[in-house]
Every structure is written in C-alpha cells, then in structure tokens.
Amino acid sequence: MKYVAAGGADLEAPAVIQGCMRIDALTQSELDALIKNDLEAGVNFFDHADIYGVGVCEEKFGQILKQQPSLRDQIFLQSKCGIVTGEKNNYFDFSKKHIIESVEASLKRLETDYLDYLLLHRPDALMEPEEVASAFDQLERQGKVLRFGVSNQNPMQIELLKTCVKQPLKINQMQLSVAHTCMIDEGIQVNTMFEGGACRDGSLLNYARLHKITIQCWSPFQHGAIEGTFMGNPDYPKINKALQTIGEKYGITDSAAAVAWLLRHPADMQVIIGSCNLKRMREIVKACDVELSREDWYWVYKMAGNVIP
C-alpha cells in the first residue's frame, strides 16, 4: 500500500480508499468480508455520505462497528453532508443547523462517537461562511469531528470558507479519471485555443498542492458524472487498449493501471474505489506497487483523446 499525508496531516492514510456508496446492496456478512479484505490489503479508509443509500450504507457499516468495536481504532471514517433530497428537487444546505444535525445522524447510524473527516458534499450557493465556521467549531470542540474538508469545490469557494473557518480544510473530493482530466488539461494545454486549455476550476490542482489539500479522486473509472464506465466500453477503444498495454507491462490489471495513472501524479492524491468485489479490490491495490514512467503517463493521457501541444 502507498500512504499519503492526507491534507498534510501528521498521519499517513492509504492512497486507495474504499467507497461505501454501494454497500447497501450487501448483506452484513458480505460487508464484513469486504472490510476484512480491505484491511488485509492495507485499505483502512472508508468514505461515506449521509445520502448514500438514504442512510442505509452508514447503518450497515455501523452494525459492523457495533459488533466489532475494536475495529473503530483501526480505520479512518469519513462522511459528507450538505445534499438534501427535497420534495421538489435536491438542494444544498450548509447551514449550521443542517451540518450539526447531519453529523449527529451519521454518528448514530455509524455507531461511533466521532468522524475522522467530515466533508461538505456539494457547493451551496447560499452558503454563509460564518454558519459553517460555527458548526465546525462546535463539532471540533465536542470531539465529534477531528478533521474537515470539502468536495467538488473550486479555490475561490475554499478561500471564502477560510475567511471564517479556522480549521484547515485538508481534503477536496473531485472527479478525476483517465477519461475526465479537466483538472490536468488546463495545465498541459495552457496558452492554447484547445478545448482543454479552458480553466474550468481555477487551477484547483495547483491550488491544492500549494495549500497541502489532498485531492480524493471519485469515479476513477467513469467517463462522465453518471454516464458510466469507460473500462471495457467499446466507445473508448484507445483508452482500454492503452490501459491493457500498461497493465501487461507493469504486471497489473487494466483497472489497476487506471488507478496507477492517477497515483503517478506528484500531488499525492487518494483514489476512491466503489467496487465491492473482493478480488477486484485486491487487484486494484497493486497499483500502489508501480510507478508509471513519464513517457507511459503521457501516452495514456494522449490515448484518452487529449491533446499534447
């Protein structure tokens, strides 16, 4: 396992994270086996959100912790809040009341006294930094959240939070994959008229490195937000051929090659894997044992349809 200093923290966290969005479909015995499989592979970081499975994912995980209380000290627990399922549509809520109530509910479902990390899930256009700061202060003072971060936020949104929030924002969870490289494109294609040269996120990747914020990559096998995976997808023949070639060269699977491509970046990112397949997780973790050459990294980038000026 490769370990990174998550958010520049004085602790080491695994570069591969177990995403828990789909564990509501597992039986308790299947979930127990998944957690044990992860721990054996060095994956002791579990990513939740209050909306995953409408709370069922946290509840099922909490039952494991209730049955095996000694497990809590062996793992990092992360959850997210801020997305609300309304009667008319989903909306976002970073009010102090909602943040506090969401964390209390997550702690109850997870059968734990504290979260290692709490992330604000999606930007709230109506956010008031003072309310967020007050919520964070209370949760930190009560020992219910040890570290804080955000998800899907650009540098100016983070800077606005920092005008009031005193705790370091250590994490930013963003979509990044071989087929979704906009955070990387703007740097490679800077000062060009190529589509990838457009700055869509305010140079977020450089900002994160400058401020010691760890990027957690979500949907590392997706080609869009909800469109589906590019792995084995006939619409993405060049990417798949490149990943197969890289996998054969380094002795890993094509899925592990896709993760190794992300981990090769010097930003020391973490990659969230949502698979509940034990064998696949063990294979993907092997990505941590290889380091792609520069030539291989750029070749995969090009095969994904990106322009190298």
mmCIF file of C-alpha atoms in Angstrom:
data_model
loop_
_atom_site.group_PDB
_atom_site.id
_atom_site.type_symbol
_atom_site.label_atom_id
_atom_site.label_comp_id
_atom_site.label_asym_id
_atom_site.label_seq_id
_atom_site.Cartn_x
_atom_site.Cartn_y
_atom_site.Cartn_z
ATOM 1 C CA MET A 1 0.000 0.000 0.000
ATOM 2 C CA LYS A 2 1.148 3.517 -0.766
ATOM 3 C CA TYR A 3 0.480 6.015 2.013
ATOM 4 C CA VAL A 4 -0.009 9.775 1.753
ATOM 5 C CA ALA A 5 -0.183 12.579 4.288
ATOM 6 C CA ALA A 6 -3.883 13.335 3.912
ATOM 7 C CA GLY A 7 -4.154 17.091 3.817
ATOM 8 C CA GLY A 8 -0.584 17.496 5.008
ATOM 9 C CA ALA A 9 -1.676 15.930 8.280
ATOM 10 C CA ASP A 10 0.719 14.387 10.757
ATOM 11 C CA LEU A 11 -0.651 10.966 9.895
ATOM 12 C CA GLU A 12 -0.463 8.621 6.958
ATOM 13 C CA ALA A 13 -3.534 7.455 5.098
ATOM 14 C CA PRO A 14 -3.760 4.878 2.301
ATOM 15 C CA ALA A 15 -3.703 6.100 -1.295
ATOM 16 C CA VAL A 16 -6.664 3.799 -2.046
ATOM 17 C CA ILE A 17 -9.974 4.411 -0.270
ATOM 18 C CA GLN A 18 -12.989 2.121 -0.045
ATOM 19 C CA GLY A 19 -16.044 3.984 -1.294
ATOM 20 C CA CYS A 20 -19.188 2.938 0.555
ATOM 21 C CA MET A 21 -21.884 4.259 -1.786
ATOM 22 C CA ARG A 22 -22.985 0.776 -2.879
ATOM 23 C CA ILE A 23 -22.705 -1.238 0.318
ATOM 24 C CA ASP A 24 -26.453 -1.011 0.934
ATOM 25 C CA ALA A 25 -26.762 -3.882 -1.575
ATOM 26 C CA LEU A 26 -24.542 -6.141 0.557
ATOM 27 C CA THR A 27 -25.596 -8.496 3.316
ATOM 28 C CA GLN A 28 -23.943 -7.956 6.692
ATOM 29 C CA SER A 29 -21.707 -10.983 6.142
ATOM 30 C CA GLU A 30 -20.696 -9.700 2.700
ATOM 31 C CA LEU A 31 -19.887 -6.285 4.150
ATOM 32 C CA ASP A 32 -17.865 -7.871 6.943
ATOM 33 C CA ALA A 33 -15.889 -9.823 4.342
ATOM 34 C CA LEU A 34 -15.315 -6.638 2.294
ATOM 35 C CA ILE A 35 -13.963 -4.726 5.295
ATOM 36 C CA LYS A 36 -11.667 -7.584 6.292
ATOM 37 C CA ASN A 37 -10.467 -7.912 2.700
ATOM 38 C CA ASP A 38 -9.737 -4.176 2.591
ATOM 39 C CA LEU A 39 -7.804 -4.195 5.848
ATOM 40 C CA GLU A 40 -5.696 -7.142 4.721
ATOM 41 C CA ALA A 41 -4.828 -5.136 1.588
ATOM 42 C CA GLY A 42 -3.950 -2.029 3.628
ATOM 43 C CA VAL A 43 -7.144 -0.134 2.814
ATOM 44 C CA ASN A 44 -8.316 1.245 6.155
ATOM 45 C CA PHE A 45 -10.016 4.438 4.914
ATOM 46 C CA PHE A 46 -13.791 4.291 4.323
ATOM 47 C CA ASP A 47 -15.707 7.049 2.543
ATOM 48 C CA HIS A 48 -19.400 7.591 3.373
ATOM 49 C CA ALA A 49 -22.038 10.269 2.822
ATOM 50 C CA ASP A 50 -25.318 10.774 4.607
ATOM 51 C CA ILE A 51 -27.211 10.380 1.313
ATOM 52 C CA TYR A 52 -25.643 7.058 0.283
ATOM 53 C CA GLY A 53 -28.464 4.541 0.259
ATOM 54 C CA VAL A 54 -30.554 7.180 2.057
ATOM 55 C CA GLY A 55 -28.559 6.426 5.202
ATOM 56 C CA VAL A 56 -28.643 2.645 4.851
ATOM 57 C CA CYS A 57 -24.954 2.457 3.893
ATOM 58 C CA GLU A 58 -23.935 4.114 7.146
ATOM 59 C CA GLU A 59 -26.385 1.978 9.114
ATOM 60 C CA LYS A 60 -24.985 -1.280 7.739
ATOM 61 C CA PHE A 61 -21.416 -0.169 8.378
ATOM 62 C CA GLY A 62 -22.427 0.886 11.874
ATOM 63 C CA GLN A 63 -23.736 -2.571 12.634
ATOM 64 C CA ILE A 64 -20.306 -3.989 11.854
ATOM 65 C CA LEU A 65 -18.696 -1.478 14.231
ATOM 66 C CA LYS A 66 -21.257 -2.284 16.914
ATOM 67 C CA GLN A 67 -20.469 -5.987 16.648
ATOM 68 C CA GLN A 68 -16.718 -5.375 16.437
ATOM 69 C CA PRO A 69 -15.971 -2.219 18.493
ATOM 70 C CA SER A 70 -12.197 -2.757 18.376
ATOM 71 C CA LEU A 71 -12.377 -2.171 14.619
ATOM 72 C CA ARG A 72 -13.019 1.557 15.064
ATOM 73 C CA ASP A 73 -9.456 2.319 16.162
ATOM 74 C CA GLN A 74 -8.079 0.553 13.088
ATOM 75 C CA ILE A 75 -9.819 2.671 10.457
ATOM 76 C CA PHE A 76 -10.418 6.171 9.137
ATOM 77 C CA LEU A 77 -14.108 7.043 8.855
ATOM 78 C CA GLN A 78 -15.106 9.860 6.524
ATOM 79 C CA SER A 79 -18.575 11.140 5.769
ATOM 80 C CA LYS A 80 -20.098 14.011 3.828
ATOM 81 C CA CYS A 81 -23.111 16.231 4.288
ATOM 82 C CA GLY A 82 -24.877 19.093 2.536
ATOM 83 C CA ILE A 83 -27.056 17.407 -0.100
ATOM 84 C CA VAL A 84 -30.749 17.365 0.768
ATOM 85 C CA THR A 85 -33.395 15.343 -1.036
ATOM 86 C CA GLY A 86 -36.361 17.693 -1.219
ATOM 87 C CA GLU A 87 -39.926 17.189 -2.371
ATOM 88 C CA LYS A 88 -39.408 19.332 -5.483
ATOM 89 C CA ASN A 89 -35.739 18.642 -6.170
ATOM 90 C CA ASN A 90 -32.401 18.091 -4.495
ATOM 91 C CA TYR A 91 -30.792 21.143 -2.954
ATOM 92 C CA PHE A 92 -27.761 22.046 -0.872
ATOM 93 C CA ASP A 93 -27.634 23.205 2.730
ATOM 94 C CA PHE A 94 -24.515 24.381 4.582
ATOM 95 C CA SER A 95 -26.436 25.997 7.432
ATOM 96 C CA LYS A 96 -25.154 25.341 10.933
ATOM 97 C CA LYS A 97 -28.379 23.552 11.834
ATOM 98 C CA HIS A 98 -28.170 21.173 8.893
ATOM 99 C CA ILE A 99 -24.462 20.396 9.323
ATOM 100 C CA ILE A 100 -24.871 19.641 13.042
ATOM 101 C CA GLU A 101 -27.996 17.529 12.532
ATOM 102 C CA SER A 102 -26.401 15.635 9.632
ATOM 103 C CA VAL A 103 -23.297 14.768 11.626
ATOM 104 C CA GLU A 104 -25.337 13.694 14.651
ATOM 105 C CA ALA A 105 -27.396 11.411 12.420
ATOM 106 C CA SER A 106 -24.305 9.962 10.716
ATOM 107 C CA LEU A 107 -22.641 9.250 14.067
ATOM 108 C CA LYS A 108 -25.758 7.476 15.264
ATOM 109 C CA ARG A 109 -26.021 5.372 12.109
ATOM 110 C CA LEU A 110 -22.299 4.571 12.124
ATOM 111 C CA GLU A 111 -22.363 3.605 15.823
ATOM 112 C CA THR A 112 -19.347 5.817 16.554
ATOM 113 C CA ASP A 113 -18.548 8.854 18.673
ATOM 114 C CA TYR A 114 -16.529 10.693 16.057
ATOM 115 C CA LEU A 115 -15.642 11.073 12.376
ATOM 116 C CA ASP A 116 -12.020 11.277 11.310
ATOM 117 C CA TYR A 117 -13.027 13.524 8.397
ATOM 118 C CA LEU A 118 -16.171 15.491 7.539
ATOM 119 C CA LEU A 119 -16.548 16.917 4.023
ATOM 120 C CA LEU A 120 -19.072 19.427 2.696
ATOM 121 C CA HIS A 121 -20.509 17.460 -0.188
ATOM 122 C CA ARG A 122 -21.545 19.920 -2.931
ATOM 123 C CA PRO A 123 -21.160 23.724 -3.032
ATOM 124 C CA ASP A 124 -24.110 25.570 -1.506
ATOM 125 C CA ALA A 125 -24.694 28.822 -3.439
ATOM 126 C CA LEU A 126 -26.437 30.202 -0.333
ATOM 127 C CA MET A 127 -23.536 29.354 1.958
ATOM 128 C CA GLU A 128 -22.708 31.704 4.803
ATOM 129 C CA PRO A 129 -19.123 31.024 5.945
ATOM 130 C CA GLU A 130 -19.936 32.189 9.471
ATOM 131 C CA GLU A 131 -22.514 29.392 9.871
ATOM 132 C CA VAL A 132 -20.129 26.750 8.584
ATOM 133 C CA ALA A 133 -17.423 28.004 10.929
ATOM 134 C CA SER A 134 -19.760 27.908 13.909
ATOM 135 C CA ALA A 135 -20.799 24.337 13.060
ATOM 136 C CA PHE A 136 -17.188 23.202 12.629
ATOM 137 C CA ASP A 137 -16.144 24.847 15.903
ATOM 138 C CA GLN A 138 -18.917 23.082 17.796
ATOM 139 C CA LEU A 139 -18.214 19.685 16.243
ATOM 140 C CA GLU A 140 -14.476 20.015 16.880
ATOM 141 C CA ARG A 141 -14.991 21.221 20.459
ATOM 142 C CA GLN A 142 -17.272 18.262 21.176
ATOM 143 C CA GLY A 143 -14.769 15.843 19.642
ATOM 144 C CA LYS A 144 -17.307 14.652 17.079
ATOM 145 C CA VAL A 145 -15.191 15.561 14.036
ATOM 146 C CA LEU A 146 -11.392 15.504 14.037
ATOM 147 C CA ARG A 147 -10.651 16.955 10.571
ATOM 148 C CA PHE A 148 -12.559 18.836 7.909
ATOM 149 C CA GLY A 149 -12.658 19.207 4.158
ATOM 150 C CA VAL A 150 -14.825 19.857 1.138
ATOM 151 C CA SER A 151 -15.943 18.121 -2.009
ATOM 152 C CA ASN A 152 -16.411 19.458 -5.550
ATOM 153 C CA GLN A 153 -15.279 22.982 -4.654
ATOM 154 C CA ASN A 154 -13.030 25.407 -6.514
ATOM 155 C CA PRO A 155 -10.277 27.571 -4.971
ATOM 156 C CA MET A 156 -12.403 30.687 -4.504
ATOM 157 C CA GLN A 157 -15.138 28.725 -2.736
ATOM 158 C CA ILE A 158 -12.497 27.330 -0.392
ATOM 159 C CA GLU A 159 -10.983 30.787 0.125
ATOM 160 C CA LEU A 160 -14.427 32.150 1.005
ATOM 161 C CA LEU A 161 -14.840 29.416 3.626
ATOM 162 C CA LYS A 162 -11.404 30.200 5.025
ATOM 163 C CA THR A 163 -12.424 33.780 5.834
ATOM 164 C CA CYS A 164 -14.303 32.319 8.815
ATOM 165 C CA VAL A 165 -13.384 28.646 9.164
ATOM 166 C CA LYS A 166 -10.271 28.310 11.330
ATOM 167 C CA GLN A 167 -9.774 24.571 10.878
ATOM 168 C CA PRO A 168 -7.512 23.532 7.969
ATOM 169 C CA LEU A 169 -9.539 22.199 5.037
ATOM 170 C CA LYS A 170 -7.499 19.104 4.389
ATOM 171 C CA ILE A 171 -9.462 17.306 1.658
ATOM 172 C CA ASN A 172 -11.183 18.182 -1.609
ATOM 173 C CA GLN A 173 -13.005 15.286 -3.230
ATOM 174 C CA MET A 174 -13.148 15.779 -7.010
ATOM 175 C CA GLN A 175 -13.973 13.717 -10.072
ATOM 176 C CA LEU A 176 -10.810 12.658 -11.847
ATOM 177 C CA SER A 177 -10.065 9.742 -14.141
ATOM 178 C CA VAL A 178 -8.189 8.958 -17.349
ATOM 179 C CA ALA A 179 -11.357 9.946 -19.206
ATOM 180 C CA HIS A 180 -12.134 13.008 -17.070
ATOM 181 C CA THR A 181 -8.949 15.047 -16.930
ATOM 182 C CA CYS A 182 -10.075 18.692 -16.950
ATOM 183 C CA MET A 183 -8.076 19.482 -13.796
ATOM 184 C CA ILE A 184 -4.936 18.343 -15.616
ATOM 185 C CA ASP A 185 -5.776 19.590 -19.126
ATOM 186 C CA GLU A 186 -5.672 23.285 -18.313
ATOM 187 C CA GLY A 187 -2.050 22.988 -17.194
ATOM 188 C CA ILE A 188 -0.830 20.941 -20.153
ATOM 189 C CA GLN A 189 -2.760 22.970 -22.723
ATOM 190 C CA VAL A 190 -2.170 26.388 -21.146
ATOM 191 C CA ASN A 191 -1.992 29.346 -23.564
ATOM 192 C CA THR A 192 -3.642 27.420 -26.390
ATOM 193 C CA MET A 193 -7.031 27.558 -28.056
ATOM 194 C CA PHE A 194 -7.558 23.850 -27.495
ATOM 195 C CA GLU A 195 -10.720 22.921 -25.625
ATOM 196 C CA GLY A 196 -8.714 21.507 -22.729
ATOM 197 C CA GLY A 197 -6.959 24.813 -22.210
ATOM 198 C CA ALA A 198 -10.106 26.352 -20.743
ATOM 199 C CA CYS A 199 -9.754 26.930 -16.992
ATOM 200 C CA ARG A 200 -12.904 25.381 -15.511
ATOM 201 C CA ASP A 201 -11.891 25.062 -11.884
ATOM 202 C CA GLY A 202 -9.497 27.910 -11.121
ATOM 203 C CA SER A 203 -6.304 25.821 -11.321
ATOM 204 C CA LEU A 204 -7.604 23.674 -8.496
ATOM 205 C CA LEU A 205 -4.892 21.028 -8.732
ATOM 206 C CA ASN A 206 -2.089 23.580 -8.326
ATOM 207 C CA TYR A 207 -4.042 25.316 -5.562
ATOM 208 C CA ALA A 208 -4.393 22.027 -3.691
ATOM 209 C CA ARG A 209 -0.661 21.348 -3.906
ATOM 210 C CA LEU A 210 0.203 24.862 -2.738
ATOM 211 C CA HIS A 211 -2.133 24.628 0.257
ATOM 212 C CA LYS A 212 -1.471 20.969 1.139
ATOM 213 C CA ILE A 213 -5.019 19.884 0.347
ATOM 214 C CA THR A 214 -5.324 16.244 -0.662
ATOM 215 C CA ILE A 215 -7.401 15.558 -3.754
ATOM 216 C CA GLN A 216 -9.565 12.465 -3.398
ATOM 217 C CA CYS A 217 -10.464 11.205 -6.877
ATOM 218 C CA TRP A 218 -14.038 9.949 -7.211
ATOM 219 C CA SER A 219 -15.335 7.858 -10.136
ATOM 220 C CA PRO A 220 -11.835 6.847 -11.350
ATOM 221 C CA PHE A 221 -13.370 4.549 -13.974
ATOM 222 C CA GLN A 222 -16.122 6.885 -15.198
ATOM 223 C CA HIS A 223 -16.224 8.925 -18.408
ATOM 224 C CA GLY A 224 -18.910 11.270 -17.114
ATOM 225 C CA ALA A 225 -20.746 12.114 -13.928
ATOM 226 C CA ILE A 226 -23.392 9.418 -14.396
ATOM 227 C CA GLU A 227 -22.890 8.138 -17.939
ATOM 228 C CA GLY A 228 -20.998 5.003 -16.992
ATOM 229 C CA THR A 229 -17.579 3.402 -17.004
ATOM 230 C CA PHE A 230 -15.025 3.637 -19.788
ATOM 231 C CA MET A 231 -13.465 0.333 -18.731
ATOM 232 C CA GLY A 232 -14.360 -2.247 -21.376
ATOM 233 C CA ASN A 233 -16.590 0.302 -23.100
ATOM 234 C CA PRO A 234 -16.415 -0.099 -26.919
ATOM 235 C CA ASP A 235 -16.792 3.674 -27.259
ATOM 236 C CA TYR A 236 -13.346 4.053 -25.669
ATOM 237 C CA PRO A 237 -11.142 1.586 -27.566
ATOM 238 C CA LYS A 238 -7.905 3.612 -27.385
ATOM 239 C CA ILE A 239 -8.076 4.140 -23.621
ATOM 240 C CA ASN A 240 -8.794 0.488 -22.969
ATOM 241 C CA LYS A 241 -6.038 -0.700 -25.307
ATOM 242 C CA ALA A 242 -3.565 1.671 -23.639
ATOM 243 C CA LEU A 243 -4.521 0.534 -20.135
ATOM 244 C CA GLN A 244 -4.268 -3.117 -21.160
ATOM 245 C CA THR A 245 -0.800 -2.468 -22.589
ATOM 246 C CA ILE A 246 0.310 -0.624 -19.459
ATOM 247 C CA GLY A 247 -1.157 -3.345 -17.283
ATOM 248 C CA GLU A 248 0.770 -6.037 -19.130
ATOM 249 C CA LYS A 249 3.997 -4.012 -18.916
ATOM 250 C CA TYR A 250 3.746 -3.465 -15.159
ATOM 251 C CA GLY A 251 2.083 -6.757 -14.243
ATOM 252 C CA ILE A 252 -1.239 -5.345 -13.097
ATOM 253 C CA THR A 253 -4.820 -5.325 -14.385
ATOM 254 C CA ASP A 254 -6.187 -2.611 -16.665
ATOM 255 C CA SER A 255 -8.258 -1.251 -13.744
ATOM 256 C CA ALA A 256 -5.154 -1.058 -11.592
ATOM 257 C CA ALA A 257 -3.395 0.691 -14.485
ATOM 258 C CA ALA A 258 -6.126 3.366 -14.484
ATOM 259 C CA VAL A 259 -5.522 3.904 -10.762
ATOM 260 C CA ALA A 260 -1.729 3.815 -11.145
ATOM 261 C CA TRP A 261 -2.059 6.606 -13.728
ATOM 262 C CA LEU A 262 -3.752 8.793 -11.108
ATOM 263 C CA LEU A 263 -1.311 7.861 -8.342
ATOM 264 C CA ARG A 264 1.662 8.724 -10.564
ATOM 265 C CA HIS A 265 0.759 12.400 -10.278
ATOM 266 C CA PRO A 266 3.012 14.143 -7.709
ATOM 267 C CA ALA A 267 0.013 15.709 -5.926
ATOM 268 C CA ASP A 268 -0.137 12.575 -3.717
ATOM 269 C CA MET A 269 -3.822 12.023 -4.358
ATOM 270 C CA GLN A 270 -6.104 9.359 -2.927
ATOM 271 C CA VAL A 271 -8.368 7.306 -5.168
ATOM 272 C CA ILE A 272 -11.833 6.194 -4.084
ATOM 273 C CA ILE A 273 -12.819 2.730 -5.293
ATOM 274 C CA GLY A 274 -16.512 1.927 -5.068
ATOM 275 C CA SER A 275 -16.202 -1.737 -6.040
ATOM 276 C CA CYS A 276 -17.463 -4.302 -3.545
ATOM 277 C CA ASN A 277 -15.769 -7.162 -5.417
ATOM 278 C CA LEU A 278 -13.086 -8.598 -3.136
ATOM 279 C CA LYS A 279 -10.850 -9.928 -5.898
ATOM 280 C CA ARG A 280 -11.043 -6.687 -7.866
ATOM 281 C CA MET A 281 -10.129 -4.611 -4.818
ATOM 282 C CA ARG A 282 -7.054 -6.761 -4.181
ATOM 283 C CA GLU A 283 -6.027 -6.365 -7.811
ATOM 284 C CA ILE A 284 -6.567 -2.595 -7.820
ATOM 285 C CA VAL A 285 -4.443 -2.101 -4.709
ATOM 286 C CA LYS A 286 -1.470 -3.436 -6.683
ATOM 287 C CA ALA A 287 -1.476 -0.075 -8.472
ATOM 288 C CA CYS A 288 0.342 1.233 -5.401
ATOM 289 C CA ASP A 289 3.331 -1.007 -6.163
ATOM 290 C CA VAL A 290 4.150 0.523 -9.552
ATOM 291 C CA GLU A 291 5.209 3.930 -10.815
ATOM 292 C CA LEU A 292 4.497 4.733 -14.438
ATOM 293 C CA SER A 293 7.291 6.340 -16.412
ATOM 294 C CA ARG A 294 6.721 9.858 -17.692
ATOM 295 C CA GLU A 295 6.504 8.552 -21.254
ATOM 296 C CA ASP A 296 3.886 5.956 -20.304
ATOM 297 C CA TRP A 297 1.869 8.506 -18.316
ATOM 298 C CA TYR A 298 1.718 10.967 -21.193
ATOM 299 C CA TRP A 299 0.974 8.209 -23.683
ATOM 300 C CA VAL A 300 -2.077 7.081 -21.685
ATOM 301 C CA TYR A 301 -3.154 10.736 -21.464
ATOM 302 C CA LYS A 302 -2.911 11.044 -25.249
ATOM 303 C CA MET A 303 -4.736 7.760 -25.875
ATOM 304 C CA ALA A 304 -7.591 9.122 -23.783
ATOM 305 C CA GLY A 305 -8.131 11.665 -26.558
ATOM 306 C CA ASN A 306 -6.241 14.558 -25.031
ATOM 307 C CA VAL A 307 -4.042 16.985 -26.919
ATOM 308 C CA ILE A 308 -0.349 17.291 -26.101
ATOM 309 C CA PRO A 309 0.707 20.605 -27.700
#
